[in-house]
mmCIF file of C-alpha atoms in Angstrom:
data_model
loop_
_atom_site.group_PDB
_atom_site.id
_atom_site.type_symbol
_atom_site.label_atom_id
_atom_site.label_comp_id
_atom_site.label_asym_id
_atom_site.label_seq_id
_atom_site.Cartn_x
_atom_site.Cartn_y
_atom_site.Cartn_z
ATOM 1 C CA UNK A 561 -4.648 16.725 -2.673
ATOM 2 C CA UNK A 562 -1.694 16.137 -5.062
ATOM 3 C CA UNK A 563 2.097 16.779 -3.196
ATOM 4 C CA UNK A 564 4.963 17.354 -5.605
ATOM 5 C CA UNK A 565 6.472 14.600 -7.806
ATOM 6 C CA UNK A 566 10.400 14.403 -7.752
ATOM 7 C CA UNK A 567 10.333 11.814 -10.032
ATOM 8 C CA UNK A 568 8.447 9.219 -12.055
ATOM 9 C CA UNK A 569 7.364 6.552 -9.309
ATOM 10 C CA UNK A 570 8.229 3.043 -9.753
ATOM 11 C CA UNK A 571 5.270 1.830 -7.676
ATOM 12 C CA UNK A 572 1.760 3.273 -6.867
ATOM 13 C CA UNK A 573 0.697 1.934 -3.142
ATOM 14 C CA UNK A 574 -3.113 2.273 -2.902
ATOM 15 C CA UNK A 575 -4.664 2.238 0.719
ATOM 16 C CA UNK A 576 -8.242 2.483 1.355
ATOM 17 C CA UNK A 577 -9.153 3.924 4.986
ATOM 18 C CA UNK A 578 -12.765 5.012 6.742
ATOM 19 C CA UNK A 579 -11.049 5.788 9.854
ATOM 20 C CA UNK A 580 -8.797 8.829 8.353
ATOM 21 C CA UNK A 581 -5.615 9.497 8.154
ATOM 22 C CA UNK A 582 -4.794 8.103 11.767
ATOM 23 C CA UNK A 583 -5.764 4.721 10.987
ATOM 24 C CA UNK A 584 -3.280 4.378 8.354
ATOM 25 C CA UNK A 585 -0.396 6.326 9.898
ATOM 26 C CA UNK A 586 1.527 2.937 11.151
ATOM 27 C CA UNK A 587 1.431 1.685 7.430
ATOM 28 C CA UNK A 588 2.990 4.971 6.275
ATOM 29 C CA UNK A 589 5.555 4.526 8.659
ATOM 30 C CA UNK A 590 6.609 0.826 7.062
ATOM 31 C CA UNK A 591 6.726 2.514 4.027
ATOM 32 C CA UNK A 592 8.427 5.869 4.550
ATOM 33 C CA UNK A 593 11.205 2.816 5.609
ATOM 34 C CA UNK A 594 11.039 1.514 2.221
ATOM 35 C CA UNK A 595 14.566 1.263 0.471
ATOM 36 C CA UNK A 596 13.337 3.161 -2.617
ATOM 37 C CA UNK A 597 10.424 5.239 -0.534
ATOM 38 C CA UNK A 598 11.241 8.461 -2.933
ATOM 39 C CA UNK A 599 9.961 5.791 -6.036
ATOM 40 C CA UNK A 600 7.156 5.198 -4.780
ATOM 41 C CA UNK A 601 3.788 6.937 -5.235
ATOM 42 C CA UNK A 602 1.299 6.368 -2.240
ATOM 43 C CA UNK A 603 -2.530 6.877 -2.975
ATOM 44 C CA UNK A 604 -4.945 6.995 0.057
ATOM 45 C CA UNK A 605 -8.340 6.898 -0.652
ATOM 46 C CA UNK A 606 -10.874 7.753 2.197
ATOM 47 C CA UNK A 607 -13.653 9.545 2.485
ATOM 48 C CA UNK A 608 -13.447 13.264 3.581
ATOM 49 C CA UNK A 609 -10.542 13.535 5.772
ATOM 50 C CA UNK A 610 -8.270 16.669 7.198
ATOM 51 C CA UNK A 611 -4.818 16.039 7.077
ATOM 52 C CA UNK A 612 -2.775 17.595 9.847
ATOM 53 C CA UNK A 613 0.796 19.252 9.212
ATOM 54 C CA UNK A 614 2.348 16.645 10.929
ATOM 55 C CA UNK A 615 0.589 14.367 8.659
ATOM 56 C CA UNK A 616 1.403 16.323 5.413
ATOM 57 C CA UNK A 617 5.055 16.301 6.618
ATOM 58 C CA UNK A 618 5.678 12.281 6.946
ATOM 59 C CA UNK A 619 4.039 12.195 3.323
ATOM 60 C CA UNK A 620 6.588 14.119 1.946
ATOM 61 C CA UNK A 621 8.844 11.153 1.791
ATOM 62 C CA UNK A 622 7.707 9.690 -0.865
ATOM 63 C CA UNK A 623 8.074 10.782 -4.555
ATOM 64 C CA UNK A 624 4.682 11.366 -4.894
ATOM 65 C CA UNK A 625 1.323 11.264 -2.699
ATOM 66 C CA UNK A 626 -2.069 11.326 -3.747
ATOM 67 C CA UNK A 627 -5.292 11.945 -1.025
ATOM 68 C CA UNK A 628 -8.567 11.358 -2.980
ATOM 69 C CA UNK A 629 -12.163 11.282 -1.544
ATOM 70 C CA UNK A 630 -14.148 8.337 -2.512
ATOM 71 C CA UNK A 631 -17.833 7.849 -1.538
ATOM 72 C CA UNK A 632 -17.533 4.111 0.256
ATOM 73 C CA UNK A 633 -20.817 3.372 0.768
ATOM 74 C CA UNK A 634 -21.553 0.785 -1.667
ATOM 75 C CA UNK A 635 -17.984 -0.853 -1.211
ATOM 76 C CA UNK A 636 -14.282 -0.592 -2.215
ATOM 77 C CA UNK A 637 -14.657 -1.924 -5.888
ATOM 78 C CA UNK A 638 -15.102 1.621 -7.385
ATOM 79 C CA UNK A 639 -12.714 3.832 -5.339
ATOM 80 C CA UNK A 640 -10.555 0.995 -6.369
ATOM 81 C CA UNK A 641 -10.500 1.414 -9.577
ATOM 82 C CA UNK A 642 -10.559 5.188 -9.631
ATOM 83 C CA UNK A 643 -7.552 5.144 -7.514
ATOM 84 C CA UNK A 644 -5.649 2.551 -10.488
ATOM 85 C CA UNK A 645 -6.852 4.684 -12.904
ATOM 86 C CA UNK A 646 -5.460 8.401 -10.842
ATOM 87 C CA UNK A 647 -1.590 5.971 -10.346
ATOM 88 C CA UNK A 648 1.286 6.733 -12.220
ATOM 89 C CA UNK A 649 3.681 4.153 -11.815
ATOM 90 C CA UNK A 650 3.927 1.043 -14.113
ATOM 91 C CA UNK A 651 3.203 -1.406 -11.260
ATOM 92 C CA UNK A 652 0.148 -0.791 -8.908
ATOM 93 C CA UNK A 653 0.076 -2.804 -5.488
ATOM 94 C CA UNK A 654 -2.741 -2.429 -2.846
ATOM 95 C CA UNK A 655 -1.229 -2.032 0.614
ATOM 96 C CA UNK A 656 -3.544 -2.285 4.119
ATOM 97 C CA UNK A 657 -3.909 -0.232 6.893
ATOM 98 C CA UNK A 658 -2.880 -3.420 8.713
ATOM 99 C CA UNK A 659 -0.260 -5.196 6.613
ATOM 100 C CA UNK A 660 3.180 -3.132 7.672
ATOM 101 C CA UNK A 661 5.509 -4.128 4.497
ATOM 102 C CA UNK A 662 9.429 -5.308 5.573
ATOM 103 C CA UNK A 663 11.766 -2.162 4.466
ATOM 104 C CA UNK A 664 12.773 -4.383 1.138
ATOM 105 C CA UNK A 665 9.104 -4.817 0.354
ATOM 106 C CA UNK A 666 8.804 -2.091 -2.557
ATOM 107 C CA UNK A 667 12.369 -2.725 -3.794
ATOM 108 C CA UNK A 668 11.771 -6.371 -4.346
ATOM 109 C CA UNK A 669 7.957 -6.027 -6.091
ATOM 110 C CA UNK A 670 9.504 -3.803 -8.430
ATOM 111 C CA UNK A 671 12.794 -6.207 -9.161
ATOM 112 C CA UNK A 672 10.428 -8.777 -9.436
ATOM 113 C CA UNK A 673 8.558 -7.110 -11.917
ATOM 114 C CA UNK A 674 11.618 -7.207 -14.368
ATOM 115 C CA UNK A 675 11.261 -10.926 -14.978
ATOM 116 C CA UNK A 676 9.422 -13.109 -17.033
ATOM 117 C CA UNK A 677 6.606 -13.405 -14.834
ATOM 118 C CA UNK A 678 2.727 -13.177 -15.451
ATOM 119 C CA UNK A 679 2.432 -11.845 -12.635
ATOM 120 C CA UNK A 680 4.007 -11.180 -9.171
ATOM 121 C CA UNK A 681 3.145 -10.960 -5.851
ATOM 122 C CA UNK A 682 4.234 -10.571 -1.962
ATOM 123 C CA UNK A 683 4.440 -13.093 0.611
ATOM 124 C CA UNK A 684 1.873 -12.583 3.153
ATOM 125 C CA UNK A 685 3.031 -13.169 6.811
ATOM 126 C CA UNK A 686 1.571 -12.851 10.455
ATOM 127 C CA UNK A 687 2.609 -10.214 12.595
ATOM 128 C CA UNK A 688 -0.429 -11.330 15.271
ATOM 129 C CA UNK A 689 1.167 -14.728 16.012
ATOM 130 C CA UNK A 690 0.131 -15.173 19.511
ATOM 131 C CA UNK A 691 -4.030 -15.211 18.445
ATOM 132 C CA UNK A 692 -5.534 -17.901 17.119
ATOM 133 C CA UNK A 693 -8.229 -15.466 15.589
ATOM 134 C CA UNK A 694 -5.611 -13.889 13.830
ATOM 135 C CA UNK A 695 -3.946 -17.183 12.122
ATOM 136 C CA UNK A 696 -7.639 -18.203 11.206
ATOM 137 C CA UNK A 697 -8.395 -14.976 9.412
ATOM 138 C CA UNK A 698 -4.833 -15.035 7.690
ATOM 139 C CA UNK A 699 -5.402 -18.693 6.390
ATOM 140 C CA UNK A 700 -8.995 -17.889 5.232
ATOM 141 C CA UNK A 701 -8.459 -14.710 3.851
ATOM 142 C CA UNK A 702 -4.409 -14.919 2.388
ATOM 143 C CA UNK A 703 -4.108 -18.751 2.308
ATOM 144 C CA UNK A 704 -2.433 -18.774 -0.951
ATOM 145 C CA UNK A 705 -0.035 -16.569 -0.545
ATOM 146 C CA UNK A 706 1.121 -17.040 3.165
ATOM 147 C CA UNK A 707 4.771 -18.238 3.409
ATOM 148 C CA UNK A 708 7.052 -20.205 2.745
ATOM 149 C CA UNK A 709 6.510 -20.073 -1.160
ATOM 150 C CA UNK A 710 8.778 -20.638 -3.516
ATOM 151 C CA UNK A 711 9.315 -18.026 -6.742
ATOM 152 C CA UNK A 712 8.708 -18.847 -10.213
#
């Protein structure tokens, strides 16, 4: 399912689910608060899922939405790259059904973009701060690029 294009996006915002649309709904809400949420162009990739109205309707904020169906069984890696390759936008960033972006999030990538960087990235912080699990799976998994970090 493709949902009307107002104008070119800015930034494509891949999110992989198996749980259906549900399971990413708290995401879309961080990002329907985005400061440029008409620029950007979210892409959920799952495998077959039914969309409610009320679904269809909190999509609509954005500039442009993409649903595709992607056969998961033998990983991510390939739904991955067919969603890159289905994006529009000049700057592709993969968002998670648990990672809820601050409303400057998109705004920022994309200014960040316009430098003479390599390449850019977010700052990843904890929202779980009162498990111990949680900081132990953030440091393993995002230890790099947990805060405070300093551009350049």
């Amino acid at each position: 399912m493709v949902m009307k294009e107002n104008r070119p996006p800015l930034l494509s915002v891949i999110i992989t689910t198996v749980g259906g649309y549900e399971s990413v709904r708290t995401v879309i809400e961080h990002l329907k608060k985005q400061t440029v949420a008409d620029r950007l162009e979210v892409i959920i990739v799952s495998p077959p899922m039914r969309l409610t109205a009320a679904g269809e309707a909190e999509l609509k904020h954005f500039g442009n939405t993409i649903i595709m169906e992607a056969d998961m069984d033998n990983g991510l890696s390939d739904a991955w790259v067919d969603a890159v390759n289905e994006s529009s936008a000049p700057i592709v960033a993969f968002g998670e059904n648990h990672a809820f972006p601050v409303p400057e999030w998109a705004e920022a990538l994309i200014e960040a973009h316009k430098g003479p960087w390599a390449a850019v990235g977010s700052v990843i912080r904890n929202a779980n701060t009162g498990s111990i699990n949680s900081w132990a799976q953030l440091f393993m998994t995002y230890g790099p690029w947990t805060g405070p970090i300093e551009s350049g």
